[in-house]
Amino acid sequence: MSKIGGFVVVKFGGSNFKNSQSYSEVIAKIREILELEKEKTLVLIVSAAYGITDRLVNAVNNFQNIDVRNFLRELYDLHASLLEVTNDGNSYEITEELKELENRVFELERIFDAVKLLHKVPNFAKDLIISYGERLNAYVLQKLLQREGLNFELKMPEEWIITDGKFGNASVLLEPTKHLIEKRLNDWKNNHSIVPGFYGVSKDGDVTLLGRGGSDYTATVLAYALDANYVVLFKDVNGFLSGDPKIVENPILLEKLSYDELEELSYFGAKIVHSNAVEPLKNRSIPLYVCSFSGNFNLSKCTVVSNEKHRSERCVKSVSFTDDVAVVQFFGANLGRVPGVLGEISKSMAQFGLNIKFVITSQTAINLIVSKKDLPEVMRVAETLRLREIEKISYRTDKALVAVVGYGLLDTHGIAAKVFGALSKGEINVDMISAGASEVSMYFLVDAQNVKDAVRMVHNELFGED
Ligand code: ASP
Ligand code: MG
């Protein structure tokens, strides 16, 4: 079904907002897209200006030790300077716009005052404070666009992005969100919109962040709710690569990825796209373009992510890694034989909202791989388990995980041999291996200190010249 006059969702990230020059470039890019997509309505998702989220996180964590007034002054100055500059570099006559900006920074000041009175930062205040990076930046960009005769309506997520309420790292409840957005569909259709990314609100109305890099997720949630034609994420890389260019030699730019492949890669460490961002797109088969910001806007030069299960010649599309893993090990002579032990373990973890990344079992051991930040809580829950079969519990934090992802890798001869052959040549010891849990990935654990070498060697074997 062709969707003439539909929506295009475009996200700009922090690296697109480094200085006033980069705002002009963003505006030029928006003009280009408007020109190409005359029939469509644009929805822009904006993240905080470069480095601002980190500074807000730092301020909120150290509010007792820093000069908050001074920090807010800097925050104001930085955004105000963007509004004061006209395109020809001359200073701009400002009144209303700066007042409005000031009001927003005053709001933030009042929140900090409340926090100081309480002597600690409740989670809801923390998320609210950090969300101001996006709020301020979306406001500034809207005003800059307006000056150029480009009218975008600023729409705030607190009115329609509903989350599960998990502070710092919330998931969006897609159906309630879609319902609220559809109720005002005409508003969305009648104007181009600009939306601050990175947060939504819980059912109780508390601001909840969507995790670092969460503006990607805001973009795909909106695409889902509006049934957009496509989503564009501008990145400071050319698109999606076969490996992290800081680690591997000559990474290849991928033309295509499937939703599943991207999900696996993001889940296992590739930080290009937020790991929750794929799910909303899958349900409605909305293509996602990961595009470089430099050069002309050209979808055919971006990596397109869709539901096409494309098998590349090499099968493997990308190698990624994460060192955010802790291994919790349950030992017992009969663990593998007795039914229900793993069930009990995962049930208890779920009760405390603890996510198990994956599980590798043998006859005498069950290994849970979890995020490092969850380790203390996972160990606490593990110690409370009263299961006869468990004789000993221990953990390790010195491991890292490498993932090899691509359609067909599991049923193609020789890929595992290549991967493990390369590692053995490089004298890298592999601890645990798992393949087959998903159609598109294979992963293994190595010593954390060797992980970059492991990634480089595997990538070289799979993508290097013969
Ligand atoms: N500004 C937020 C961050 O730095 C969200 C984003 O960039 O998407 O994590
Ligand atoms: Mg970012």
PDB file of N, CA, C and O in Angstrom, residues 264 267-269 321-322 324-330 342 345-346 349 354-361 366-371 378 399-403 431-438 441-446:
ATOM      1  N   GLU A 264      20.094  -8.182  17.397  1.00  0.00           N
ATOM      2  CA  GLU A 264      21.169  -8.982  18.009  1.00  0.00           C
ATOM      3  C   GLU A 264      22.421  -8.122  18.176  1.00  0.00           C
ATOM      4  O   GLU A 264      23.062  -8.140  19.215  1.00  0.00           O
ATOM      5  N   TYR A 267      21.907  -5.572  20.911  1.00  0.00           N
ATOM      6  CA  TYR A 267      21.829  -6.240  22.211  1.00  0.00           C
ATOM      7  C   TYR A 267      23.225  -6.653  22.660  1.00  0.00           C
ATOM      8  O   TYR A 267      23.578  -6.565  23.825  1.00  0.00           O
ATOM      9  N   PHE A 268      24.025  -7.100  21.704  1.00  0.00           N
ATOM     10  CA  PHE A 268      25.369  -7.546  22.034  1.00  0.00           C
ATOM     11  C   PHE A 268      26.412  -6.477  21.775  1.00  0.00           C
ATOM     12  O   PHE A 268      27.483  -6.740  21.229  1.00  0.00           O
ATOM     13  N   GLY A 269      26.105  -5.267  22.090  1.00  0.00           N
ATOM     14  CA  GLY A 269      27.163  -4.290  22.215  1.00  0.00           C
ATOM     15  C   GLY A 269      27.352  -3.250  21.132  1.00  0.00           C
ATOM     16  O   GLY A 269      27.975  -2.243  21.387  1.00  0.00           O
ATOM     17  N   PHE A 321      30.890  -6.636  20.199  1.00  0.00           N
ATOM     18  CA  PHE A 321      31.260  -7.177  21.518  1.00  0.00           C
ATOM     19  C   PHE A 321      30.713  -6.287  22.621  1.00  0.00           C
ATOM     20  O   PHE A 321      30.359  -5.125  22.399  1.00  0.00           O
ATOM     21  N   THR A 322      30.631  -6.861  23.817  1.00  0.00           N
ATOM     22  CA  THR A 322      30.295  -6.059  24.983  1.00  0.00           C
ATOM     23  C   THR A 322      31.082  -6.576  26.177  1.00  0.00           C
ATOM     24  O   THR A 322      31.266  -7.785  26.326  1.00  0.00           O
ATOM     25  N   ASP A 324      29.999  -5.563  29.112  1.00  0.00           N
ATOM     26  CA  ASP A 324      29.014  -5.455  30.185  1.00  0.00           C
ATOM     27  C   ASP A 324      28.394  -6.826  30.478  1.00  0.00           C
ATOM     28  O   ASP A 324      27.198  -7.023  30.325  1.00  0.00           O
ATOM     29  N   VAL A 325      29.247  -7.762  30.840  1.00  0.00           N
ATOM     30  CA  VAL A 325      28.709  -9.071  31.221  1.00  0.00           C
ATOM     31  C   VAL A 325      29.333  -9.542  32.530  1.00  0.00           C
ATOM     32  O   VAL A 325      30.515  -9.301  32.798  1.00  0.00           O
ATOM     33  N   ALA A 326      28.509 -10.185  33.335  1.00  0.00           N
ATOM     34  CA  ALA A 326      28.997 -10.898  34.508  1.00  0.00           C
ATOM     35  C   ALA A 326      28.434 -12.313  34.393  1.00  0.00           C
ATOM     36  O   ALA A 326      27.305 -12.495  33.936  1.00  0.00           O
ATOM     37  N   VAL A 327      29.236 -13.281  34.768  1.00  0.00           N
ATOM     38  CA  VAL A 327      28.811 -14.674  34.665  1.00  0.00           C
ATOM     39  C   VAL A 327      28.531 -15.184  36.075  1.00  0.00           C
ATOM     40  O   VAL A 327      29.409 -15.154  36.930  1.00  0.00           O
ATOM     41  N   VAL A 328      27.312 -15.615  36.313  1.00  0.00           N
ATOM     42  CA  VAL A 328      26.969 -16.202  37.607  1.00  0.00           C
ATOM     43  C   VAL A 328      26.878 -17.706  37.418  1.00  0.00           C
ATOM     44  O   VAL A 328      26.151 -18.186  36.554  1.00  0.00           O
ATOM     45  N   GLN A 329      27.657 -18.430  38.209  1.00  0.00           N
ATOM     46  CA  GLN A 329      27.774 -19.873  37.990  1.00  0.00           C
ATOM     47  C   GLN A 329      27.203 -20.655  39.160  1.00  0.00           C
ATOM     48  O   GLN A 329      27.567 -20.425  40.314  1.00  0.00           O
ATOM     49  N   PHE A 330      26.309 -21.557  38.820  1.00  0.00           N
ATOM     50  CA  PHE A 330      25.743 -22.470  39.823  1.00  0.00           C
ATOM     51  C   PHE A 330      26.352 -23.843  39.558  1.00  0.00           C
ATOM     52  O   PHE A 330      26.250 -24.345  38.437  1.00  0.00           O
ATOM     53  N   LEU A 342      16.766 -24.803  36.509  1.00  0.00           N
ATOM     54  CA  LEU A 342      16.898 -23.561  35.747  1.00  0.00           C
ATOM     55  C   LEU A 342      15.612 -22.738  35.825  1.00  0.00           C
ATOM     56  O   LEU A 342      15.641 -21.514  35.958  1.00  0.00           O
ATOM     57  N   ILE A 345      15.517 -20.910  39.086  1.00  0.00           N
ATOM     58  CA  ILE A 345      16.464 -19.789  39.090  1.00  0.00           C
ATOM     59  C   ILE A 345      15.880 -18.615  38.304  1.00  0.00           C
ATOM     60  O   ILE A 345      15.816 -17.487  38.798  1.00  0.00           O
ATOM     61  N   SER A 346      15.404 -18.906  37.090  1.00  0.00           N
ATOM     62  CA  SER A 346      14.924 -17.767  36.289  1.00  0.00           C
ATOM     63  C   SER A 346      13.654 -17.156  36.867  1.00  0.00           C
ATOM     64  O   SER A 346      13.449 -15.950  36.776  1.00  0.00           O
ATOM     65  N   MET A 349      14.719 -14.733  39.534  1.00  0.00           N
ATOM     66  CA  MET A 349      15.326 -13.519  38.967  1.00  0.00           C
ATOM     67  C   MET A 349      14.225 -12.609  38.410  1.00  0.00           C
ATOM     68  O   MET A 349      14.242 -11.400  38.610  1.00  0.00           O
ATOM     69  N   LEU A 354      15.047  -8.904  37.360  1.00  0.00           N
ATOM     70  CA  LEU A 354      16.426  -9.025  36.886  1.00  0.00           C
ATOM     71  C   LEU A 354      16.462  -9.732  35.542  1.00  0.00           C
ATOM     72  O   LEU A 354      15.899 -10.816  35.386  1.00  0.00           O
ATOM     73  N   ASN A 355      17.144  -9.121  34.620  1.00  0.00           N
ATOM     74  CA  ASN A 355      17.174  -9.658  33.268  1.00  0.00           C
ATOM     75  C   ASN A 355      18.369 -10.597  33.087  1.00  0.00           C
ATOM     76  O   ASN A 355      19.500 -10.232  33.386  1.00  0.00           O
ATOM     77  N   ILE A 356      18.076 -11.783  32.602  1.00  0.00           N
ATOM     78  CA  ILE A 356      19.171 -12.712  32.279  1.00  0.00           C
ATOM     79  C   ILE A 356      19.452 -12.548  30.788  1.00  0.00           C
ATOM     80  O   ILE A 356      18.561 -12.724  29.967  1.00  0.00           O
ATOM     81  N   LYS A 357      20.689 -12.190  30.441  1.00  0.00           N
ATOM     82  CA  LYS A 357      20.986 -11.975  29.025  1.00  0.00           C
ATOM     83  C   LYS A 357      20.959 -13.291  28.275  1.00  0.00           C
ATOM     84  O   LYS A 357      20.406 -13.383  27.186  1.00  0.00           O
ATOM     85  N   PHE A 358      21.621 -14.290  28.795  1.00  0.00           N
ATOM     86  CA  PHE A 358      21.455 -15.638  28.274  1.00  0.00           C
ATOM     87  C   PHE A 358      22.043 -16.657  29.230  1.00  0.00           C
ATOM     88  O   PHE A 358      22.649 -16.308  30.235  1.00  0.00           O
ATOM     89  N   VAL A 359      21.825 -17.925  28.887  1.00  0.00           N
ATOM     90  CA  VAL A 359      22.146 -19.018  29.790  1.00  0.00           C
ATOM     91  C   VAL A 359      22.949 -20.054  29.026  1.00  0.00           C
ATOM     92  O   VAL A 359      22.644 -20.356  27.882  1.00  0.00           O
ATOM     93  N   ILE A 360      23.989 -20.569  29.644  1.00  0.00           N
ATOM     94  CA  ILE A 360      24.703 -21.704  29.048  1.00  0.00           C
ATOM     95  C   ILE A 360      24.780 -22.788  30.126  1.00  0.00           C
ATOM     96  O   ILE A 360      25.209 -22.520  31.251  1.00  0.00           O
ATOM     97  N   THR A 361      24.311 -23.999  29.805  1.00  0.00           N
ATOM     98  CA  THR A 361      24.276 -25.039  30.826  1.00  0.00           C
ATOM     99  C   THR A 361      25.143 -26.232  30.425  1.00  0.00           C
ATOM    100  O   THR A 361      25.433 -26.449  29.255  1.00  0.00           O
ATOM    101  N   ILE A 366      25.306 -24.367  35.684  1.00  0.00           N
ATOM    102  CA  ILE A 366      24.413 -23.459  34.949  1.00  0.00           C
ATOM    103  C   ILE A 366      25.073 -22.087  35.015  1.00  0.00           C
ATOM    104  O   ILE A 366      25.416 -21.612  36.100  1.00  0.00           O
ATOM    105  N   ASN A 367      25.277 -21.490  33.865  1.00  0.00           N
ATOM    106  CA  ASN A 367      25.902 -20.166  33.814  1.00  0.00           C
ATOM    107  C   ASN A 367      24.889 -19.140  33.343  1.00  0.00           C
ATOM    108  O   ASN A 367      24.335 -19.276  32.260  1.00  0.00           O
ATOM    109  N   LEU A 368      24.651 -18.154  34.199  1.00  0.00           N
ATOM    110  CA  LEU A 368      23.770 -17.050  33.772  1.00  0.00           C
ATOM    111  C   LEU A 368      24.653 -15.886  33.374  1.00  0.00           C
ATOM    112  O   LEU A 368      25.565 -15.515  34.124  1.00  0.00           O
ATOM    113  N   ILE A 369      24.365 -15.302  32.238  1.00  0.00           N
ATOM    114  CA  ILE A 369      25.106 -14.110  31.855  1.00  0.00           C
ATOM    115  C   ILE A 369      24.175 -12.920  32.082  1.00  0.00           C
ATOM    116  O   ILE A 369      23.070 -12.883  31.529  1.00  0.00           O
ATOM    117  N   VAL A 370      24.640 -12.008  32.918  1.00  0.00           N
ATOM    118  CA  VAL A 370      23.813 -10.846  33.262  1.00  0.00           C
ATOM    119  C   VAL A 370      24.636  -9.565  33.055  1.00  0.00           C
ATOM    120  O   VAL A 370      25.846  -9.623  32.856  1.00  0.00           O
ATOM    121  N   SER A 371      23.930  -8.434  33.138  1.00  0.00           N
ATOM    122  CA  SER A 371      24.627  -7.163  33.046  1.00  0.00           C
ATOM    123  C   SER A 371      25.402  -6.919  34.348  1.00  0.00           C
ATOM    124  O   SER A 371      24.929  -7.279  35.430  1.00  0.00           O
ATOM    125  N   VAL A 378      21.616  -9.948  41.553  1.00  0.00           N
ATOM    126  CA  VAL A 378      21.487 -11.338  41.086  1.00  0.00           C
ATOM    127  C   VAL A 378      22.126 -12.277  42.111  1.00  0.00           C
ATOM    128  O   VAL A 378      21.566 -13.315  42.477  1.00  0.00           O
ATOM    129  N   LYS A 399      35.108 -11.358  32.156  1.00  0.00           N
ATOM    130  CA  LYS A 399      34.829 -11.913  30.833  1.00  0.00           C
ATOM    131  C   LYS A 399      34.156 -10.868  29.943  1.00  0.00           C
ATOM    132  O   LYS A 399      33.543  -9.919  30.438  1.00  0.00           O
ATOM    133  N   ALA A 400      34.255 -11.063  28.665  1.00  0.00           N
ATOM    134  CA  ALA A 400      33.534 -10.214  27.714  1.00  0.00           C
ATOM    135  C   ALA A 400      32.938 -11.113  26.643  1.00  0.00           C
ATOM    136  O   ALA A 400      33.377 -12.255  26.462  1.00  0.00           O
ATOM    137  N   LEU A 401      31.951 -10.572  25.953  1.00  0.00           N
ATOM    138  CA  LEU A 401      31.231 -11.394  24.996  1.00  0.00           C
ATOM    139  C   LEU A 401      31.439 -10.873  23.578  1.00  0.00           C
ATOM    140  O   LEU A 401      31.409  -9.661  23.339  1.00  0.00           O
ATOM    141  N   VAL A 402      31.657 -11.787  22.663  1.00  0.00           N
ATOM    142  CA  VAL A 402      31.773 -11.425  21.255  1.00  0.00           C
ATOM    143  C   VAL A 402      30.592 -12.048  20.519  1.00  0.00           C
ATOM    144  O   VAL A 402      30.275 -13.218  20.748  1.00  0.00           O
ATOM    145  N   ALA A 403      29.953 -11.276  19.672  1.00  0.00           N
ATOM    146  CA  ALA A 403      28.827 -11.808  18.896  1.00  0.00           C
ATOM    147  C   ALA A 403      29.147 -11.715  17.413  1.00  0.00           C
ATOM    148  O   ALA A 403      29.683 -10.712  16.932  1.00  0.00           O
ATOM    149  N   ASP A 431      35.861 -19.307  26.330  1.00  0.00           N
ATOM    150  CA  ASP A 431      35.308 -19.956  27.515  1.00  0.00           C
ATOM    151  C   ASP A 431      34.008 -20.687  27.276  1.00  0.00           C
ATOM    152  O   ASP A 431      33.860 -21.851  27.585  1.00  0.00           O
ATOM    153  N   MET A 432      33.069 -19.988  26.763  1.00  0.00           N
ATOM    154  CA  MET A 432      31.751 -20.586  26.561  1.00  0.00           C
ATOM    155  C   MET A 432      31.258 -20.154  25.209  1.00  0.00           C
ATOM    156  O   MET A 432      31.497 -19.033  24.773  1.00  0.00           O
ATOM    157  N   ILE A 433      30.536 -21.043  24.573  1.00  0.00           N
ATOM    158  CA  ILE A 433      30.059 -20.759  23.222  1.00  0.00           C
ATOM    159  C   ILE A 433      28.568 -21.024  23.182  1.00  0.00           C
ATOM    160  O   ILE A 433      28.092 -21.972  23.786  1.00  0.00           O
ATOM    161  N   SER A 434      27.858 -20.195  22.461  1.00  0.00           N
ATOM    162  CA  SER A 434      26.461 -20.500  22.251  1.00  0.00           C
ATOM    163  C   SER A 434      26.085 -20.157  20.822  1.00  0.00           C
ATOM    164  O   SER A 434      26.401 -19.095  20.317  1.00  0.00           O
ATOM    165  N   ALA A 435      25.436 -21.099  20.179  1.00  0.00           N
ATOM    166  CA  ALA A 435      24.952 -20.844  18.824  1.00  0.00           C
ATOM    167  C   ALA A 435      23.605 -21.520  18.722  1.00  0.00           C
ATOM    168  O   ALA A 435      23.351 -22.525  19.378  1.00  0.00           O
ATOM    169  N   GLY A 436      22.743 -20.955  17.927  1.00  0.00           N
ATOM    170  CA  GLY A 436      21.466 -21.618  17.705  1.00  0.00           C
ATOM    171  C   GLY A 436      20.321 -21.037  18.508  1.00  0.00           C
ATOM    172  O   GLY A 436      19.163 -21.339  18.266  1.00  0.00           O
ATOM    173  N   ALA A 437      20.639 -20.172  19.484  1.00  0.00           N
ATOM    174  CA  ALA A 437      19.560 -19.579  20.272  1.00  0.00           C
ATOM    175  C   ALA A 437      18.728 -18.668  19.380  1.00  0.00           C
ATOM    176  O   ALA A 437      17.529 -18.530  19.547  1.00  0.00           O
ATOM    177  N   SER A 438      19.356 -18.035  18.429  1.00  0.00           N
ATOM    178  CA  SER A 438      18.607 -17.273  17.441  1.00  0.00           C
ATOM    179  C   SER A 438      19.141 -17.693  16.077  1.00  0.00           C
ATOM    180  O   SER A 438      20.241 -18.206  15.957  1.00  0.00           O
ATOM    181  N   SER A 441      22.635 -15.483  15.085  1.00  0.00           N
ATOM    182  CA  SER A 441      23.837 -15.105  15.828  1.00  0.00           C
ATOM    183  C   SER A 441      24.512 -16.277  16.504  1.00  0.00           C
ATOM    184  O   SER A 441      23.930 -17.318  16.763  1.00  0.00           O
ATOM    185  N   MET A 442      25.784 -16.033  16.790  1.00  0.00           N
ATOM    186  CA  MET A 442      26.601 -16.989  17.504  1.00  0.00           C
ATOM    187  C   MET A 442      27.436 -16.133  18.432  1.00  0.00           C
ATOM    188  O   MET A 442      27.891 -15.060  18.045  1.00  0.00           O
ATOM    189  N   TYR A 443      27.608 -16.537  19.672  1.00  0.00           N
ATOM    190  CA  TYR A 443      28.429 -15.708  20.538  1.00  0.00           C
ATOM    191  C   TYR A 443      29.279 -16.560  21.473  1.00  0.00           C
ATOM    192  O   TYR A 443      29.011 -17.739  21.684  1.00  0.00           O
ATOM    193  N   PHE A 444      30.304 -15.944  21.999  1.00  0.00           N
ATOM    194  CA  PHE A 444      31.204 -16.669  22.898  1.00  0.00           C
ATOM    195  C   PHE A 444      31.842 -15.691  23.870  1.00  0.00           C
ATOM    196  O   PHE A 444      31.848 -14.478  23.648  1.00  0.00           O
ATOM    197  N   LEU A 445      32.350 -16.258  24.971  1.00  0.00           N
ATOM    198  CA  LEU A 445      32.997 -15.443  25.993  1.00  0.00           C
ATOM    199  C   LEU A 445      34.506 -15.634  25.921  1.00  0.00           C
ATOM    200  O   LEU A 445      34.980 -16.749  25.699  1.00  0.00           O
ATOM    201  N   VAL A 446      35.205 -14.533  26.105  1.00  0.00           N
ATOM    202  CA  VAL A 446      36.667 -14.586  26.212  1.00  0.00           C
ATOM    203  C   VAL A 446      37.083 -13.737  27.414  1.00  0.00           C
ATOM    204  O   VAL A 446      36.255 -13.007  27.978  1.00  0.00           O
TER     205      VAL A 446
END
